[in-house]
Amino acid sequence: MRRYLVAGNWKLNMGPAAGRALAAEVAELLKGRTLRGDALVCPPFLTIPAVGEVADGNPLLLGSQNCADKAQGAYTGEVSVEMLKEAGVQYVIIAHSERREYQKETDDLFVRKINLILEAGLKAIFCFGEVLEERQSGRAEEVVRAQLTGVLPRLENANAYNLVLAYEPVWAIGTGETATPEIAQQMHAFTRGVVAELMGEEVAGYMRILYGGSCKPGNARELIGLPDVDGGLIGGAALKAADFVGIIDGAEASLD
Ligand code: PGA
């Protein structure tokens, strides 16, 4: 019922030449295959056009890791949603824990950005998740509920088609430590329940909720196969073509 999404977040890696080469390698590995879900890569802004050039039979969708919270104007250093759309971007990652932490981004900003993304007809991937201390003190659900409640009710025209959620426990990001299947399923089911309260049962039923945090070929099938996990947001493992395709293979195998 929910089509899986495997999304690679390249973070601050891969200039245009390296990015084009990586995308071409992934496309080559996927050549001739019909995927039953979606595969997406989110390069740095500057690398997006180069990756977009890897066209021929390339099944990879194109995304970005951020966008401006303004449509246009005197905002030095920003990149707008319309510019991203023109470059072929279909998805924009918002509220990644690294932007929450290093750029001090807030709910107000996430709401403005996501509303611009949806208004332009693009899709947003909204990230949330607890830090280690919050998990250890038994507050993971409370934190996730607050992160969802602070943003979802304020979105205009969000639905299960244009909004994707990504549960990313911060203690699992880039650490090699993955959430256990029990924790992942429990947090995803909890998230779906909160979405049902905020957006209705039907939207919650169709909403894709990705897992992110040290997802790799060896654990992708089990994680993505969980009842409420609909794909992965992949950092480190998205930088190696074989690993990224290995995760896509895991997502495919979870459907068998
Ligand atoms: P990781 O990053 O796969 O390297 O843990 C995930 C993410 O930050 O989206």
PDB file of C-alpha atoms and ligand atoms in Angstrom:
ATOM      1  CA  MET A   1       0.000   0.000   0.000  1.00  0.00           C
ATOM      2  CA  ARG A   2       2.850   2.404   0.820  1.00  0.00           C
ATOM      3  CA  ARG A   3       5.573   2.610  -1.814  1.00  0.00           C
ATOM      4  CA  TYR A   4       9.001   2.455  -0.209  1.00  0.00           C
ATOM      5  CA  LEU A   5      11.416   5.373  -0.486  1.00  0.00           C
ATOM      6  CA  VAL A   6      15.172   4.929  -0.129  1.00  0.00           C
ATOM      7  CA  ALA A   7      16.699   8.406   0.075  1.00  0.00           C
ATOM      8  CA  GLY A   8      20.414   9.136   0.087  1.00  0.00           C
ATOM      9  CA  ASN A   9      21.498  12.243   1.978  1.00  0.00           C
ATOM     10  CA  TRP A  10      24.984  13.057   0.744  1.00  0.00           C
ATOM     11  CA  LYS A  11      25.409  15.841   3.325  1.00  0.00           C
ATOM     12  CA  LEU A  12      28.556  17.944   2.730  1.00  0.00           C
ATOM     13  CA  ASN A  13      30.151  15.401   0.409  1.00  0.00           C
ATOM     14  CA  MET A  14      30.520  15.044  -3.358  1.00  0.00           C
ATOM     15  CA  GLY A  15      31.320  17.986  -5.597  1.00  0.00           C
ATOM     16  CA  PRO A  16      29.849  18.028  -9.122  1.00  0.00           C
ATOM     17  CA  ALA A  17      32.411  15.651 -10.676  1.00  0.00           C
ATOM     18  CA  ALA A  18      32.360  13.107  -7.845  1.00  0.00           C
ATOM     19  CA  GLY A  19      28.576  13.346  -7.558  1.00  0.00           C
ATOM     20  CA  ARG A  20      28.023  12.758 -11.244  1.00  0.00           C
ATOM     21  CA  ALA A  21      30.322   9.729 -11.084  1.00  0.00           C
ATOM     22  CA  LEU A  22      28.547   8.280  -8.030  1.00  0.00           C
ATOM     23  CA  ALA A  23      25.092   8.751  -9.558  1.00  0.00           C
ATOM     24  CA  ALA A  24      26.270   7.183 -12.804  1.00  0.00           C
ATOM     25  CA  GLU A  25      27.628   4.194 -10.872  1.00  0.00           C
ATOM     26  CA  VAL A  26      24.328   3.745  -9.018  1.00  0.00           C
ATOM     27  CA  ALA A  27      22.386   4.081 -12.279  1.00  0.00           C
ATOM     28  CA  GLU A  28      24.615   1.456 -13.896  1.00  0.00           C
ATOM     29  CA  LEU A  29      23.989  -0.977 -11.036  1.00  0.00           C
ATOM     30  CA  LEU A  30      20.229  -0.421 -11.326  1.00  0.00           C
ATOM     31  CA  LYS A  31      20.178  -0.626 -15.113  1.00  0.00           C
ATOM     32  CA  GLY A  32      17.333  -2.633 -16.572  1.00  0.00           C
ATOM     33  CA  ARG A  33      15.611  -3.115 -13.228  1.00  0.00           C
ATOM     34  CA  THR A  34      12.098  -2.008 -12.406  1.00  0.00           C
ATOM     35  CA  LEU A  35      11.945  -0.883  -8.812  1.00  0.00           C
ATOM     36  CA  ARG A  36       8.781  -1.357  -6.802  1.00  0.00           C
ATOM     37  CA  GLY A  37       9.581   1.754  -4.797  1.00  0.00           C
ATOM     38  CA  ASP A  38      11.402   5.057  -5.159  1.00  0.00           C
ATOM     39  CA  ALA A  39      15.137   5.765  -4.949  1.00  0.00           C
ATOM     40  CA  LEU A  40      16.243   9.348  -4.333  1.00  0.00           C
ATOM     41  CA  VAL A  41      19.565  11.122  -3.950  1.00  0.00           C
ATOM     42  CA  CYS A  42      20.000  14.491  -2.220  1.00  0.00           C
ATOM     43  CA  PRO A  43      23.355  16.034  -3.199  1.00  0.00           C
ATOM     44  CA  PRO A  44      24.683  19.425  -2.099  1.00  0.00           C
ATOM     45  CA  PHE A  45      23.048  22.312  -4.040  1.00  0.00           C
ATOM     46  CA  LEU A  46      26.013  22.821  -6.355  1.00  0.00           C
ATOM     47  CA  THR A  47      26.101  19.140  -7.332  1.00  0.00           C
ATOM     48  CA  ILE A  48      22.387  18.851  -8.149  1.00  0.00           C
ATOM     49  CA  PRO A  49      22.656  19.857 -11.851  1.00  0.00           C
ATOM     50  CA  ALA A  50      25.547  17.439 -12.443  1.00  0.00           C
ATOM     51  CA  VAL A  51      23.581  14.557 -10.934  1.00  0.00           C
ATOM     52  CA  GLY A  52      20.546  15.608 -12.991  1.00  0.00           C
ATOM     53  CA  GLU A  53      22.635  15.133 -16.133  1.00  0.00           C
ATOM     54  CA  VAL A  54      22.947  11.415 -15.413  1.00  0.00           C
ATOM     55  CA  ALA A  55      19.716  10.881 -17.267  1.00  0.00           C
ATOM     56  CA  ASP A  56      19.735   7.931 -19.629  1.00  0.00           C
ATOM     57  CA  GLY A  57      17.608   5.245 -18.011  1.00  0.00           C
ATOM     58  CA  ASN A  58      18.536   6.575 -14.585  1.00  0.00           C
ATOM     59  CA  PRO A  59      15.796   5.730 -12.080  1.00  0.00           C
ATOM     60  CA  LEU A  60      17.140   8.047  -9.372  1.00  0.00           C
ATOM     61  CA  LEU A  61      14.908  10.894  -8.243  1.00  0.00           C
ATOM     62  CA  LEU A  62      16.597  14.156  -7.319  1.00  0.00           C
ATOM     63  CA  GLY A  63      16.321  15.930  -3.996  1.00  0.00           C
ATOM     64  CA  SER A  64      18.015  18.659  -1.987  1.00  0.00           C
ATOM     65  CA  GLN A  65      19.048  18.882   1.644  1.00  0.00           C
ATOM     66  CA  ASN A  66      17.627  22.321   2.360  1.00  0.00           C
ATOM     67  CA  CYS A  67      15.931  25.363   0.852  1.00  0.00           C
ATOM     68  CA  ALA A  68      15.334  29.005   1.725  1.00  0.00           C
ATOM     69  CA  ASP A  69      12.350  29.935   3.883  1.00  0.00           C
ATOM     70  CA  LYS A  70      11.650  32.874   1.544  1.00  0.00           C
ATOM     71  CA  ALA A  71      10.498  32.769  -2.059  1.00  0.00           C
ATOM     72  CA  GLN A  72      12.988  35.343  -3.350  1.00  0.00           C
ATOM     73  CA  GLY A  73      14.627  38.652  -2.597  1.00  0.00           C
ATOM     74  CA  ALA A  74      17.515  40.072  -0.620  1.00  0.00           C
ATOM     75  CA  TYR A  75      18.525  36.922   1.289  1.00  0.00           C
ATOM     76  CA  THR A  76      22.233  36.461   0.695  1.00  0.00           C
ATOM     77  CA  GLY A  77      23.433  32.893   0.360  1.00  0.00           C
ATOM     78  CA  GLU A  78      20.004  31.294   0.052  1.00  0.00           C
ATOM     79  CA  VAL A  79      18.585  28.930  -2.609  1.00  0.00           C
ATOM     80  CA  SER A  80      14.845  29.027  -3.285  1.00  0.00           C
ATOM     81  CA  VAL A  81      12.380  26.224  -3.849  1.00  0.00           C
ATOM     82  CA  GLU A  82      11.613  27.537  -7.352  1.00  0.00           C
ATOM     83  CA  MET A  83      15.319  27.381  -8.260  1.00  0.00           C
ATOM     84  CA  LEU A  84      15.483  23.815  -6.990  1.00  0.00           C
ATOM     85  CA  LYS A  85      12.371  22.926  -8.942  1.00  0.00           C
ATOM     86  CA  GLU A  86      13.920  24.343 -12.099  1.00  0.00           C
ATOM     87  CA  ALA A  87      16.972  22.125 -11.512  1.00  0.00           C
ATOM     88  CA  GLY A  88      14.748  19.033 -11.383  1.00  0.00           C
ATOM     89  CA  VAL A  89      14.451  18.612  -7.621  1.00  0.00           C
ATOM     90  CA  GLN A  90      11.349  16.738  -6.455  1.00  0.00           C
ATOM     91  CA  TYR A  91      12.026  16.261  -2.733  1.00  0.00           C
ATOM     92  CA  VAL A  92      13.555  18.551  -0.085  1.00  0.00           C
ATOM     93  CA  ILE A  93      14.858  17.303   3.264  1.00  0.00           C
ATOM     94  CA  ILE A  94      13.819  19.588   6.126  1.00  0.00           C
ATOM     95  CA  ALA A  95      14.663  19.628   9.832  1.00  0.00           C
ATOM     96  CA  HIS A  96      17.546  17.174   9.751  1.00  0.00           C
ATOM     97  CA  SER A  97      19.070  16.898  13.226  1.00  0.00           C
ATOM     98  CA  GLU A  98      22.310  18.410  11.947  1.00  0.00           C
ATOM     99  CA  ARG A  99      20.456  21.573  10.897  1.00  0.00           C
ATOM    100  CA  ARG A 100      18.532  21.606  14.184  1.00  0.00           C
ATOM    101  CA  GLU A 101      21.816  21.408  16.062  1.00  0.00           C
ATOM    102  CA  TYR A 102      24.333  23.403  13.996  1.00  0.00           C
ATOM    103  CA  GLN A 103      22.068  25.969  12.334  1.00  0.00           C
ATOM    104  CA  LYS A 104      19.694  26.184  15.298  1.00  0.00           C
ATOM    105  CA  GLU A 105      16.710  25.781  12.980  1.00  0.00           C
ATOM    106  CA  THR A 106      13.310  25.950  14.664  1.00  0.00           C
ATOM    107  CA  ASP A 107       9.728  24.811  14.126  1.00  0.00           C
ATOM    108  CA  ASP A 108       8.733  28.233  12.714  1.00  0.00           C
ATOM    109  CA  LEU A 109      11.407  27.922  10.050  1.00  0.00           C
ATOM    110  CA  PHE A 110      10.437  24.316   9.218  1.00  0.00           C
ATOM    111  CA  VAL A 111       6.816  25.370   8.764  1.00  0.00           C
ATOM    112  CA  ARG A 112       7.729  28.241   6.424  1.00  0.00           C
ATOM    113  CA  LYS A 113      10.054  26.043   4.373  1.00  0.00           C
ATOM    114  CA  ILE A 114       7.674  23.098   4.083  1.00  0.00           C
ATOM    115  CA  ASN A 115       4.779  25.363   3.096  1.00  0.00           C
ATOM    116  CA  LEU A 116       6.893  26.853   0.275  1.00  0.00           C
ATOM    117  CA  ILE A 117       7.918  23.342  -0.849  1.00  0.00           C
ATOM    118  CA  LEU A 118       4.329  22.099  -0.948  1.00  0.00           C
ATOM    119  CA  GLU A 119       3.083  25.276  -2.618  1.00  0.00           C
ATOM    120  CA  ALA A 120       5.607  24.693  -5.422  1.00  0.00           C
ATOM    121  CA  GLY A 121       4.297  21.157  -5.908  1.00  0.00           C
ATOM    122  CA  LEU A 122       7.408  19.489  -4.496  1.00  0.00           C
ATOM    123  CA  LYS A 123       7.580  16.988  -1.650  1.00  0.00           C
ATOM    124  CA  ALA A 124       9.102  17.541   1.785  1.00  0.00           C
ATOM    125  CA  ILE A 125      10.887  14.966   3.944  1.00  0.00           C
ATOM    126  CA  PHE A 126      10.430  16.150   7.516  1.00  0.00           C
ATOM    127  CA  CYS A 127      12.982  14.715   9.982  1.00  0.00           C
ATOM    128  CA  PHE A 128      12.619  14.333  13.735  1.00  0.00           C
ATOM    129  CA  GLY A 129      13.979  12.116  16.500  1.00  0.00           C
ATOM    130  CA  GLU A 130      15.266  12.127  20.058  1.00  0.00           C
ATOM    131  CA  VAL A 131      18.852  12.526  21.281  1.00  0.00           C
ATOM    132  CA  LEU A 132      20.508   9.882  23.468  1.00  0.00           C
ATOM    133  CA  GLU A 133      19.856  11.623  26.770  1.00  0.00           C
ATOM    134  CA  GLU A 134      16.152  11.935  25.920  1.00  0.00           C
ATOM    135  CA  ARG A 135      15.948   8.212  25.148  1.00  0.00           C
ATOM    136  CA  GLN A 136      17.848   7.252  28.277  1.00  0.00           C
ATOM    137  CA  SER A 137      15.572   9.359  30.436  1.00  0.00           C
ATOM    138  CA  GLY A 138      12.484   7.725  28.917  1.00  0.00           C
ATOM    139  CA  ARG A 139      11.348  10.815  27.036  1.00  0.00           C
ATOM    140  CA  ALA A 140      11.716   9.646  23.407  1.00  0.00           C
ATOM    141  CA  GLU A 141       7.973   9.559  22.693  1.00  0.00           C
ATOM    142  CA  GLU A 142       7.342  12.879  24.397  1.00  0.00           C
ATOM    143  CA  VAL A 143      10.084  14.545  22.328  1.00  0.00           C
ATOM    144  CA  VAL A 144       8.865  13.060  19.051  1.00  0.00           C
ATOM    145  CA  ARG A 145       5.288  14.053  19.831  1.00  0.00           C
ATOM    146  CA  ALA A 146       6.400  17.645  20.465  1.00  0.00           C
ATOM    147  CA  GLN A 147       8.433  17.740  17.247  1.00  0.00           C
ATOM    148  CA  LEU A 148       5.448  16.523  15.217  1.00  0.00           C
ATOM    149  CA  THR A 149       2.877  18.657  17.018  1.00  0.00           C
ATOM    150  CA  GLY A 150       4.994  21.793  16.589  1.00  0.00           C
ATOM    151  CA  VAL A 151       4.946  21.505  12.803  1.00  0.00           C
ATOM    152  CA  LEU A 152       2.301  19.253  11.227  1.00  0.00           C
ATOM    153  CA  PRO A 153      -0.858  21.161  12.279  1.00  0.00           C
ATOM    154  CA  ARG A 154       0.612  24.386  10.865  1.00  0.00           C
ATOM    155  CA  LEU A 155       1.209  23.027   7.358  1.00  0.00           C
ATOM    156  CA  GLU A 156      -1.048  24.168   4.542  1.00  0.00           C
ATOM    157  CA  ASN A 157      -2.213  21.454   2.158  1.00  0.00           C
ATOM    158  CA  ALA A 158       0.049  18.711   3.494  1.00  0.00           C
ATOM    159  CA  ASN A 159      -1.021  15.169   2.715  1.00  0.00           C
ATOM    160  CA  ALA A 160       0.404  11.669   2.480  1.00  0.00           C
ATOM    161  CA  TYR A 161       1.489  12.304  -1.089  1.00  0.00           C
ATOM    162  CA  ASN A 162       3.533  15.466  -0.642  1.00  0.00           C
ATOM    163  CA  LEU A 163       4.863  14.905   2.866  1.00  0.00           C
ATOM    164  CA  VAL A 164       7.222  12.133   3.975  1.00  0.00           C
ATOM    165  CA  LEU A 165       8.332  11.728   7.584  1.00  0.00           C
ATOM    166  CA  ALA A 166      11.753  10.492   8.686  1.00  0.00           C
ATOM    167  CA  TYR A 167      12.307   9.181  12.203  1.00  0.00           C
ATOM    168  CA  GLU A 168      16.000   9.629  12.860  1.00  0.00           C
ATOM    169  CA  PRO A 169      17.095   8.902  16.420  1.00  0.00           C
ATOM    170  CA  VAL A 170      20.062  11.251  16.775  1.00  0.00           C
ATOM    171  CA  TRP A 171      22.083   8.654  18.713  1.00  0.00           C
ATOM    172  CA  ALA A 172      21.986   6.386  15.632  1.00  0.00           C
ATOM    173  CA  ILE A 173      23.067   8.965  13.029  1.00  0.00           C
ATOM    174  CA  GLY A 174      26.589   8.379  11.790  1.00  0.00           C
ATOM    175  CA  THR A 175      27.417   6.356  14.892  1.00  0.00           C
ATOM    176  CA  GLY A 176      27.181   2.857  13.453  1.00  0.00           C
ATOM    177  CA  GLU A 177      24.612   2.139  16.141  1.00  0.00           C
ATOM    178  CA  THR A 178      21.248   1.281  14.612  1.00  0.00           C
ATOM    179  CA  ALA A 179      17.908   1.332  16.380  1.00  0.00           C
ATOM    180  CA  THR A 180      16.853  -2.224  17.137  1.00  0.00           C
ATOM    181  CA  PRO A 181      13.915  -3.446  15.063  1.00  0.00           C
ATOM    182  CA  GLU A 182      11.825  -3.290  18.256  1.00  0.00           C
ATOM    183  CA  ILE A 183      12.664   0.363  18.890  1.00  0.00           C
ATOM    184  CA  ALA A 184      12.215   1.311  15.235  1.00  0.00           C
ATOM    185  CA  GLN A 185       8.822  -0.370  14.922  1.00  0.00           C
ATOM    186  CA  GLN A 186       7.616   1.013  18.245  1.00  0.00           C
ATOM    187  CA  MET A 187       8.642   4.590  17.390  1.00  0.00           C
ATOM    188  CA  HIS A 188       7.229   4.384  13.881  1.00  0.00           C
ATOM    189  CA  ALA A 189       3.905   3.020  15.131  1.00  0.00           C
ATOM    190  CA  PHE A 190       3.849   5.763  17.749  1.00  0.00           C
ATOM    191  CA  THR A 191       4.566   8.370  15.034  1.00  0.00           C
ATOM    192  CA  ARG A 192       1.774   7.020  12.860  1.00  0.00           C
ATOM    193  CA  GLY A 193      -0.576   7.294  15.815  1.00  0.00           C
ATOM    194  CA  VAL A 194       0.357  10.946  16.362  1.00  0.00           C
ATOM    195  CA  VAL A 195      -0.115  11.630  12.629  1.00  0.00           C
ATOM    196  CA  ALA A 196      -3.587  10.056  12.895  1.00  0.00           C
ATOM    197  CA  GLU A 197      -4.446  12.427  15.753  1.00  0.00           C
ATOM    198  CA  LEU A 198      -3.126  15.470  13.897  1.00  0.00           C
ATOM    199  CA  MET A 199      -4.031  14.714  10.278  1.00  0.00           C
ATOM    200  CA  GLY A 200      -6.596  11.927  10.417  1.00  0.00           C
ATOM    201  CA  GLU A 201      -6.541   8.138  10.147  1.00  0.00           C
ATOM    202  CA  GLU A 202      -6.572   8.030   6.381  1.00  0.00           C
ATOM    203  CA  VAL A 203      -3.576  10.327   5.931  1.00  0.00           C
ATOM    204  CA  ALA A 204      -1.722   8.386   8.633  1.00  0.00           C
ATOM    205  CA  GLY A 205      -2.412   5.125   6.827  1.00  0.00           C
ATOM    206  CA  TYR A 206      -0.833   6.362   3.610  1.00  0.00           C
ATOM    207  CA  MET A 207       1.966   8.478   5.124  1.00  0.00           C
ATOM    208  CA  ARG A 208       5.455   7.175   4.411  1.00  0.00           C
ATOM    209  CA  ILE A 209       7.658   7.115   7.493  1.00  0.00           C
ATOM    210  CA  LEU A 210      11.351   6.504   6.799  1.00  0.00           C
ATOM    211  CA  TYR A 211      13.922   5.274   9.282  1.00  0.00           C
ATOM    212  CA  GLY A 212      17.318   6.985   9.393  1.00  0.00           C
ATOM    213  CA  GLY A 213      20.431   6.229  11.425  1.00  0.00           C
ATOM    214  CA  SER A 214      23.211   3.840  10.390  1.00  0.00           C
ATOM    215  CA  CYS A 215      21.020   2.026   7.898  1.00  0.00           C
ATOM    216  CA  LYS A 216      23.176  -0.257   5.752  1.00  0.00           C
ATOM    217  CA  PRO A 217      22.849  -3.196   3.354  1.00  0.00           C
ATOM    218  CA  GLY A 218      23.071  -5.678   6.249  1.00  0.00           C
ATOM    219  CA  ASN A 219      20.103  -4.275   8.190  1.00  0.00           C
ATOM    220  CA  ALA A 220      17.992  -2.621   5.469  1.00  0.00           C
ATOM    221  CA  ARG A 221      15.774  -5.589   4.713  1.00  0.00           C
ATOM    222  CA  GLU A 222      14.828  -6.148   8.340  1.00  0.00           C
ATOM    223  CA  LEU A 223      14.273  -2.462   9.133  1.00  0.00           C
ATOM    224  CA  ILE A 224      12.376  -1.561   5.976  1.00  0.00           C
ATOM    225  CA  GLY A 225      10.384  -4.773   6.308  1.00  0.00           C
ATOM    226  CA  LEU A 226       8.924  -3.644   9.640  1.00  0.00           C
ATOM    227  CA  PRO A 227       5.176  -2.934   9.452  1.00  0.00           C
ATOM    228  CA  ASP A 228       5.445   0.826   9.983  1.00  0.00           C
ATOM    229  CA  VAL A 229       8.812   1.505   8.309  1.00  0.00           C
ATOM    230  CA  ASP A 230       8.427   2.611   4.699  1.00  0.00           C
ATOM    231  CA  GLY A 231      11.997   3.185   3.645  1.00  0.00           C
ATOM    232  CA  GLY A 232      15.248   4.726   4.779  1.00  0.00           C
ATOM    233  CA  LEU A 233      17.070   8.028   4.913  1.00  0.00           C
ATOM    234  CA  ILE A 234      20.668   7.038   4.323  1.00  0.00           C
ATOM    235  CA  GLY A 235      23.763   9.081   5.149  1.00  0.00           C
ATOM    236  CA  GLY A 236      27.162   7.368   5.089  1.00  0.00           C
ATOM    237  CA  ALA A 237      26.069   4.294   3.133  1.00  0.00           C
ATOM    238  CA  ALA A 238      24.668   6.494   0.350  1.00  0.00           C
ATOM    239  CA  LEU A 239      28.196   7.582  -0.558  1.00  0.00           C
ATOM    240  CA  LYS A 240      29.138   4.162  -1.926  1.00  0.00           C
ATOM    241  CA  ALA A 241      27.198   2.963  -4.954  1.00  0.00           C
ATOM    242  CA  ALA A 242      27.270  -0.714  -3.938  1.00  0.00           C
ATOM    243  CA  ASP A 243      26.059   0.043  -0.413  1.00  0.00           C
ATOM    244  CA  PHE A 244      23.281   2.344  -1.568  1.00  0.00           C
ATOM    245  CA  VAL A 245      22.089  -0.214  -4.101  1.00  0.00           C
ATOM    246  CA  GLY A 246      22.439  -2.883  -1.400  1.00  0.00           C
ATOM    247  CA  ILE A 247      19.940  -0.926   0.698  1.00  0.00           C
ATOM    248  CA  ILE A 248      17.581  -0.616  -2.281  1.00  0.00           C
ATOM    249  CA  ASP A 249      17.945  -4.398  -2.683  1.00  0.00           C
ATOM    250  CA  GLY A 250      17.017  -4.764   0.990  1.00  0.00           C
ATOM    251  CA  ALA A 251      13.892  -2.655   0.453  1.00  0.00           C
ATOM    252  CA  GLU A 252      12.948  -4.762  -2.554  1.00  0.00           C
ATOM    253  CA  ALA A 253      13.575  -7.996  -0.658  1.00  0.00           C
ATOM    254  CA  SER A 254      11.358  -6.780   2.198  1.00  0.00           C
ATOM    255  CA  LEU A 255       8.436  -6.884  -0.267  1.00  0.00           C
ATOM    256  CA  ASP A 256       8.971 -10.540  -1.239  1.00  0.00           C
TER     257      ASP A 256
HETATM  258  P1  PGA B   1      23.786   7.812   8.649  1.00  0.00           P
HETATM  259  O1  PGA B   1      22.994   9.208   8.514  1.00  0.00           O
HETATM  260  O2  PGA B   1      23.123   6.846   7.694  1.00  0.00           O
HETATM  261  O3  PGA B   1      25.190   8.142   8.234  1.00  0.00           O
HETATM  262  O4  PGA B   1      23.666   7.375  10.060  1.00  0.00           O
HETATM  263  C1  PGA B   1      21.605   9.213   8.399  1.00  0.00           C
HETATM  264  C2  PGA B   1      21.103  10.625   8.220  1.00  0.00           C
HETATM  265  O5  PGA B   1      21.693  11.542   8.820  1.00  0.00           O
HETATM  266  O6  PGA B   1      20.128  10.864   7.493  1.00  0.00           O
END
